XYZ file of N, CA, C and O in Angstrom:
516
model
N -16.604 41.429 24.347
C -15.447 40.936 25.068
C -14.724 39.837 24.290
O -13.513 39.636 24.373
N -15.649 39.083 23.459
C -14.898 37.823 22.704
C -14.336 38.093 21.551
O -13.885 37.165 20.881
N -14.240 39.699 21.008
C -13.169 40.310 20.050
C -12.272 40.581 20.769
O -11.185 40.372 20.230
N -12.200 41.044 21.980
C -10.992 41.498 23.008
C -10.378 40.488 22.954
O -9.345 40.658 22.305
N -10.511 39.342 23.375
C -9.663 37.932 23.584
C -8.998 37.372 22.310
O -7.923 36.778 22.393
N -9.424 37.495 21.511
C -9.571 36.708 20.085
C -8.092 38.024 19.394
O -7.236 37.646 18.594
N -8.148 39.388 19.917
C -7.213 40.105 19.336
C -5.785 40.039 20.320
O -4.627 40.092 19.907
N -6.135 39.939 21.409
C -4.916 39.499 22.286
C -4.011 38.489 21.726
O -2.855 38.592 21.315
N -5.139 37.070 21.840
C -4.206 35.753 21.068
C -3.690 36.223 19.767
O -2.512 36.139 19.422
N -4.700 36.749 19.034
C -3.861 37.209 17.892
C -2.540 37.935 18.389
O -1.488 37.299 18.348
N -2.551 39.205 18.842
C -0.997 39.525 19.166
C -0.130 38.866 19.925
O 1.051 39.207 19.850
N -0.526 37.745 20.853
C 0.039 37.084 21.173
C 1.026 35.788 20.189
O 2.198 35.440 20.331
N -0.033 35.321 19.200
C 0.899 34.396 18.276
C 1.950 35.175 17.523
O 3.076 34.693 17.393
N 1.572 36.610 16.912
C 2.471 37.740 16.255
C 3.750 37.447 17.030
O 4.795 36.965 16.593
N 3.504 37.772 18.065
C 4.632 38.491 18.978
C 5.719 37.090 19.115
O 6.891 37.317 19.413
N 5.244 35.605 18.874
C 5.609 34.845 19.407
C 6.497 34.481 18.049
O 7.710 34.280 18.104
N 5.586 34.416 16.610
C 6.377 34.023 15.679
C 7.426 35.363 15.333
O 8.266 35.106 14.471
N 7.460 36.487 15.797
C 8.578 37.590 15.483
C 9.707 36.990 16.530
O 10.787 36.664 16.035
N 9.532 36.845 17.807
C 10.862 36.281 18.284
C 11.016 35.142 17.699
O 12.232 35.121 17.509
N 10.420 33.777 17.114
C 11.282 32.640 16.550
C 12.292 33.235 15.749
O 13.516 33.102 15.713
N 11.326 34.049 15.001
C 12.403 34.690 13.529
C 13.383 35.324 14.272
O 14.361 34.579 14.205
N 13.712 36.484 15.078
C 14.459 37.021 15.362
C 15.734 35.839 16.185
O 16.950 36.007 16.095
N 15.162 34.857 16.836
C 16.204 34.238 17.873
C 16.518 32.927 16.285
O 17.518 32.244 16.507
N 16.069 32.708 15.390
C 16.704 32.023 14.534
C 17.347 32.470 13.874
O 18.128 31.706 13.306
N 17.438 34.174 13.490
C 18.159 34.593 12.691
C 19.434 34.927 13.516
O 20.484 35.027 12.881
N 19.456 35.092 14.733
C 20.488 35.515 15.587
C 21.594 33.988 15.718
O 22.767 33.856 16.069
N 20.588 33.056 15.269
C 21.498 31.960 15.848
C 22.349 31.195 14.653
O 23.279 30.409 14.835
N 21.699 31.699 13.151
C 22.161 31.852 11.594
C 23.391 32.454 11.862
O 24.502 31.955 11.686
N 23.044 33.873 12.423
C 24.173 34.335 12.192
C 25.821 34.548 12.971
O 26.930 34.922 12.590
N 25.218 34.076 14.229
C 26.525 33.792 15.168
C 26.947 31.967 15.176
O 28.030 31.565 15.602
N 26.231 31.356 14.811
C 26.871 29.944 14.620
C 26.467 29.325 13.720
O 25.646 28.445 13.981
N 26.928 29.562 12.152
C 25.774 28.702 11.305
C 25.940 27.331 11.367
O 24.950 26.619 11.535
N 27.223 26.779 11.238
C 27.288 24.937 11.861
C 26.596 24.583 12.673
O 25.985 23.587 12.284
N 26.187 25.038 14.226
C 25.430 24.283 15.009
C 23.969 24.603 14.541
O 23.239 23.629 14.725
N 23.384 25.582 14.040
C 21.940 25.916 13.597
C 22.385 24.989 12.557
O 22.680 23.941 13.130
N 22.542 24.901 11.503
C 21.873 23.937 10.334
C 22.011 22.093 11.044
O 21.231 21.150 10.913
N 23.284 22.186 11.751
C 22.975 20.812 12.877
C 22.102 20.619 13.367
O 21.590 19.500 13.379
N 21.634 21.598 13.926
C 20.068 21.432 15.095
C 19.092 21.200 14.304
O 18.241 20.453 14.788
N 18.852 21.658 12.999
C 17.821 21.754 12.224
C 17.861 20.350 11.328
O 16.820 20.036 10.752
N 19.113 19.440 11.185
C 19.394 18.383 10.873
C 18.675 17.454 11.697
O 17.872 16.599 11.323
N 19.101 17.753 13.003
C 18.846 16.740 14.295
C 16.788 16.639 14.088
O 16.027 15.678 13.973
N 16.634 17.665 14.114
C 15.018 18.222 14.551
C 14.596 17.602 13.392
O 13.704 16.792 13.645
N 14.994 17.680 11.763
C 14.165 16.992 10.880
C 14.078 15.398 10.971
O 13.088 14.751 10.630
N 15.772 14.633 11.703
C 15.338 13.005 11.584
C 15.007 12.800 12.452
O 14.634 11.632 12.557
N 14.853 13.750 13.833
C 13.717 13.195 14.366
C 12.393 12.988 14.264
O 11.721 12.006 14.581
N 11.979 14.400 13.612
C 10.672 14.468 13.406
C 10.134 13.406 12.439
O 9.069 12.804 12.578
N 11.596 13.161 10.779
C 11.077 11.805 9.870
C 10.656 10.582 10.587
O 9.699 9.888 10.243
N 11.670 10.286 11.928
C 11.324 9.356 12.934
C 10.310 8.697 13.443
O 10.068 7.496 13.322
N 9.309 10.054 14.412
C 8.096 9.693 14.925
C 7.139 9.938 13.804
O 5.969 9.577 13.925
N 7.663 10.666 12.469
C 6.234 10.006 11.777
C 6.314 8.888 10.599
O 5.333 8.849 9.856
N 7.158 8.161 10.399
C 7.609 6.977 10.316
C 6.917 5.466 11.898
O 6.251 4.433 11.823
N 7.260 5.853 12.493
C 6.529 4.773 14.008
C 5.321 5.245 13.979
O 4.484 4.345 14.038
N 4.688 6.786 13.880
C 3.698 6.672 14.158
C 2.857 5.799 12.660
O 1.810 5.152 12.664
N 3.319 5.950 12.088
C 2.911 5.043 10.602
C 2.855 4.074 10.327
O 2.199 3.498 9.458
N 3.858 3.609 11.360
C 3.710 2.145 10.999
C 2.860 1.709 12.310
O 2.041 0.806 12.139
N 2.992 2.304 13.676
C 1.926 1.126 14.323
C 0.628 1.700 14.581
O -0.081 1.297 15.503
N 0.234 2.802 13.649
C -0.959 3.129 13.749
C -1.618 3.264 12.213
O -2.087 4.244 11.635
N -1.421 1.557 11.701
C -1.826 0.892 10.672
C -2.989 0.936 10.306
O -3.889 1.330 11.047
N -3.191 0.505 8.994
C -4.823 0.315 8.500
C -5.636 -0.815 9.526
O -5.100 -1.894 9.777
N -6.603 -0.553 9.931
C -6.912 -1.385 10.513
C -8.405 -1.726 9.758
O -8.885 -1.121 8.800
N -8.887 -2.686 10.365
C -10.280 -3.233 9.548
C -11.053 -2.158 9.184
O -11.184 -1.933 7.981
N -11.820 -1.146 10.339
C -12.506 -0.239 10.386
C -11.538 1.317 9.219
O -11.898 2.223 8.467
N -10.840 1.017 9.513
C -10.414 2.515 8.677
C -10.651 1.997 6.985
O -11.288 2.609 6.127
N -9.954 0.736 6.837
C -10.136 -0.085 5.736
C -11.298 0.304 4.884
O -11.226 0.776 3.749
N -12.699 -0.028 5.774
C -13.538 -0.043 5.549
C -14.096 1.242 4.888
O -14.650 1.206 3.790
N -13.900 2.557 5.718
C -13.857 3.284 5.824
C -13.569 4.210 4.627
O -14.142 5.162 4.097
N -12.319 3.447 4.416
C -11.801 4.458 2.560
C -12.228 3.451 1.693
O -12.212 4.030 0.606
N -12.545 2.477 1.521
C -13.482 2.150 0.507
C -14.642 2.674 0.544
O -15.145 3.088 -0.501
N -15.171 2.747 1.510
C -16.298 3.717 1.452
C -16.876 5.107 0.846
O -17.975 5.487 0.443
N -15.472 5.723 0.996
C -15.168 7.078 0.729
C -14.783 6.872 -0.656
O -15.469 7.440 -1.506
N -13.523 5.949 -1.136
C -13.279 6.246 -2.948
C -14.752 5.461 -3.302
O -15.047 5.987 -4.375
N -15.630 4.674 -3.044
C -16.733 4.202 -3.982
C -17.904 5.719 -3.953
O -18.620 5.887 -4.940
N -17.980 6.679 -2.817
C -18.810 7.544 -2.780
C -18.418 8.506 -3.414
O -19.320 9.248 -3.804
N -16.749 8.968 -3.839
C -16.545 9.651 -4.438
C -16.519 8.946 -5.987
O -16.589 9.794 -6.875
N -16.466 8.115 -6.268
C -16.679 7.304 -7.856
C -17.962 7.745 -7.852
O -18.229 8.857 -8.305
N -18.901 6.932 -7.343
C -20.599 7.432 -7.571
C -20.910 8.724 -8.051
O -21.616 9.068 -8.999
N -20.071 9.571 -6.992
C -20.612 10.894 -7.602
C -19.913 11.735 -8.322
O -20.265 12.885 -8.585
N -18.588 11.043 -8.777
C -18.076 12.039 -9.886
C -18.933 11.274 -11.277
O -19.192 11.930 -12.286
N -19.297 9.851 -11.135
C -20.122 9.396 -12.314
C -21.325 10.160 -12.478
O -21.713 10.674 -13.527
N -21.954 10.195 -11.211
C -23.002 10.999 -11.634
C -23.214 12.500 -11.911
O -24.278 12.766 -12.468
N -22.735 13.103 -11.742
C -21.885 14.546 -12.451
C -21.733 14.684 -13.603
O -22.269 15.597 -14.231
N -20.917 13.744 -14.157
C -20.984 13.631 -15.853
C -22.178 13.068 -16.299
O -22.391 13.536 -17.417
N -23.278 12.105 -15.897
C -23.939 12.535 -16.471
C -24.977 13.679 -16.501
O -25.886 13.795 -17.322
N -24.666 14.581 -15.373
C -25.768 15.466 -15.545
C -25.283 16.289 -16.589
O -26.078 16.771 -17.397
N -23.810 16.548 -16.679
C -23.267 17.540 -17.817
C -23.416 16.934 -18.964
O -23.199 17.801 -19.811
N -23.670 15.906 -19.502
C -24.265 15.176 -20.338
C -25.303 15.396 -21.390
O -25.214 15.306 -22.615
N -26.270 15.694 -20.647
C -27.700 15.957 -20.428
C -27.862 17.006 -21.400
O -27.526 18.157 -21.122
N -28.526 16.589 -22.918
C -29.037 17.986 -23.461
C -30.185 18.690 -22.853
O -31.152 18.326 -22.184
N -29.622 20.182 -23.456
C -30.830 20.960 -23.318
C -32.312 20.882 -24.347
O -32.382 21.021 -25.568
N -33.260 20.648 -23.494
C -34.089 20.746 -24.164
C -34.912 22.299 -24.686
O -35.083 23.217 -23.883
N -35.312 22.371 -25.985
C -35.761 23.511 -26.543
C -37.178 22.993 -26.912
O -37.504 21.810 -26.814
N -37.938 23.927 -27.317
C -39.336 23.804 -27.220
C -39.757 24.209 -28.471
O -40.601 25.095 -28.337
N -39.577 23.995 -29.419
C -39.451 24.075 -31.038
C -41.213 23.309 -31.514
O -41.240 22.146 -31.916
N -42.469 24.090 -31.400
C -43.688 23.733 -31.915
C -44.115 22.239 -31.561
O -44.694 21.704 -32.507
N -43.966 21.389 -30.375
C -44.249 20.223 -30.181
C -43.494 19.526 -30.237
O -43.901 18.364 -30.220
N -41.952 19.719 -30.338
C -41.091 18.823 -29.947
C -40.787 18.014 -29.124
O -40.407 16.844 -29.155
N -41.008 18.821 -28.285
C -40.840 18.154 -26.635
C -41.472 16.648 -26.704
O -40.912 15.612 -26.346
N -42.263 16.736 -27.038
C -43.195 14.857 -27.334
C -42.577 14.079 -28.128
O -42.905 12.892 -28.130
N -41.787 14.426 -28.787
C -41.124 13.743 -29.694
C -39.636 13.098 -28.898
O -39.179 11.955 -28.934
N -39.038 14.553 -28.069
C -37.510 14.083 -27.489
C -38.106 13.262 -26.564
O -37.364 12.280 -26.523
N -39.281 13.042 -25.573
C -39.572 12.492 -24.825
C -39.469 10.780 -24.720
O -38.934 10.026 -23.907
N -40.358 10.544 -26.122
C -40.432 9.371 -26.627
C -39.316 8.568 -26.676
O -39.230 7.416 -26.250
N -38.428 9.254 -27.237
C -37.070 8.299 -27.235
C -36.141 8.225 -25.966
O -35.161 7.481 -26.019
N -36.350 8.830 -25.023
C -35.714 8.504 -23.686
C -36.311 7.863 -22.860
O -35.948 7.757 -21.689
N -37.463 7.266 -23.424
C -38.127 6.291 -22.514
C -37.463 5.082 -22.336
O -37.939 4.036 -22.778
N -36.249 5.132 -21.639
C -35.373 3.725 -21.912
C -35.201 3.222 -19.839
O -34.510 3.858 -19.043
N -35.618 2.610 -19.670
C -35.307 1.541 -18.459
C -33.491 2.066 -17.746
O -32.383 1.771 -18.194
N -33.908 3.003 -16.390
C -32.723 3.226 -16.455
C -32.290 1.946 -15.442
O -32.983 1.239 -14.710
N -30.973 1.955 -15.694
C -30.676 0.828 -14.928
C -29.750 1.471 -13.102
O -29.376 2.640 -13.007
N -29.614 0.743 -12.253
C -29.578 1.173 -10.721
C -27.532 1.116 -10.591
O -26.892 1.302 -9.555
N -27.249 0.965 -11.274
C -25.726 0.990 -10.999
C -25.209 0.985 -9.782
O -24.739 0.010 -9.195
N -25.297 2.111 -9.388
C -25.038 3.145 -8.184
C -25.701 2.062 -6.788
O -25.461 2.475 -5.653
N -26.490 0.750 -6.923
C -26.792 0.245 -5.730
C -25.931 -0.783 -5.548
O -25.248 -1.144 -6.506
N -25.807 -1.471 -4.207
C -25.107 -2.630 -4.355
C -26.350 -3.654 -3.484
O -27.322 -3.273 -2.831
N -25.883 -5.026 -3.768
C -26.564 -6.010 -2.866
C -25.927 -5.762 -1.397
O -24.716 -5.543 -1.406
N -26.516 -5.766 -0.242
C -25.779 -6.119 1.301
C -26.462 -7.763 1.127
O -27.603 -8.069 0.781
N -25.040 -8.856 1.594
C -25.846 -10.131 1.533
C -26.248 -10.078 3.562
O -25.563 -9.554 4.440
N -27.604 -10.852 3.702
C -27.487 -10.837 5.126
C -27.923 -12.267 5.511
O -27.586 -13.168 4.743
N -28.744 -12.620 6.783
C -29.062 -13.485 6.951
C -30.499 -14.073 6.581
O -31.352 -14.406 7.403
N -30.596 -14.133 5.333
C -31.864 -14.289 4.948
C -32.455 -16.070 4.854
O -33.616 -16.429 5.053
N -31.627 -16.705 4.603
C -32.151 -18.024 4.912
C -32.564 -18.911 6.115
O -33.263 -19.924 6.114
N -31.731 -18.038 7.516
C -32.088 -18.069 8.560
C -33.470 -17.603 9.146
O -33.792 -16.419 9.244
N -34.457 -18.949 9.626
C -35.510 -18.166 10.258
C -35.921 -18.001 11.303
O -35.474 -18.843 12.082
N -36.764 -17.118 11.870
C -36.542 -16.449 13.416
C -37.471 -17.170 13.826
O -38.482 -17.600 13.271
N -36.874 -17.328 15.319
C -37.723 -17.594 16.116
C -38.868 -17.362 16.772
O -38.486 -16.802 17.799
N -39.995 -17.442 16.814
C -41.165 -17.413 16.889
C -41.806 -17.853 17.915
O -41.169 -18.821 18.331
N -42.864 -17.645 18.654
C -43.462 -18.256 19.931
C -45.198 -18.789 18.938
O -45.788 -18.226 18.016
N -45.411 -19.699 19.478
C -46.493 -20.159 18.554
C -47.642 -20.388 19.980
O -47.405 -21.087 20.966
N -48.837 -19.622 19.737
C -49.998 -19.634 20.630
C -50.975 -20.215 20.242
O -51.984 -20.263 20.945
């Protein structure tokens, strides 16, 4: 039954965008001054409300927060991407492997973390028995 419904709406949106086209082309062609007017009117309005809606539905602290969040998670991981493409292949050439090993023994360092500062010099309260 939930293909039955799902093909209705479908012919239903069909049917709906063939009359726009048909009642816009009818209205092209019996008045083109007032259609490209209307279509004038309809775009500065529409630049309008999304202009106000832009401006008073501003960055606020939380959204702020929010896309820094998002460009530092997307930095992290396009950094770390390159280096995986980085990364030679290793081949296995009579005991090599012990050899490439040796020299990548290097201290990697944590980049990718940050400090959170909190309340650490503050100390809690305690009940003493």
């Amino acid at each position: 039954m939930a293909f039955l419904k799902n093909r209705t709406s479908f012919y239903f949106v069909i049917g709906m965008i063939i009359l726009a086209i048909i009642g816009v082309a009818s209205r092209l062609i019996s008045n083109p001054s007032a259609f490209f007017q209307s279509v004038l009117v309809f775009l500065v309005i529409g630049f309008a409300i999304f202009f106000l809606v832009r401006r008073f539905n501003g960055a606020t602290p939380q959204k702020r927060e929010q896309s820094a969040f998002r460009k530092a998670a997307k930095k992290s991981k396009k950094r770390f991407h390159q280096k995986d493409a980085r990364k030679p292949s290793v081949k296995t050439m009579n005991g090599s492997v012990s050899t490439l090993k040796k020299g990548k023994n290097k201290a990697k360092s944590a980049a990718h973390l940050t400090v959170i500062e909190g309340k650490k010099g503050k100390k809690k309260k305690r009940a003493s028995f």
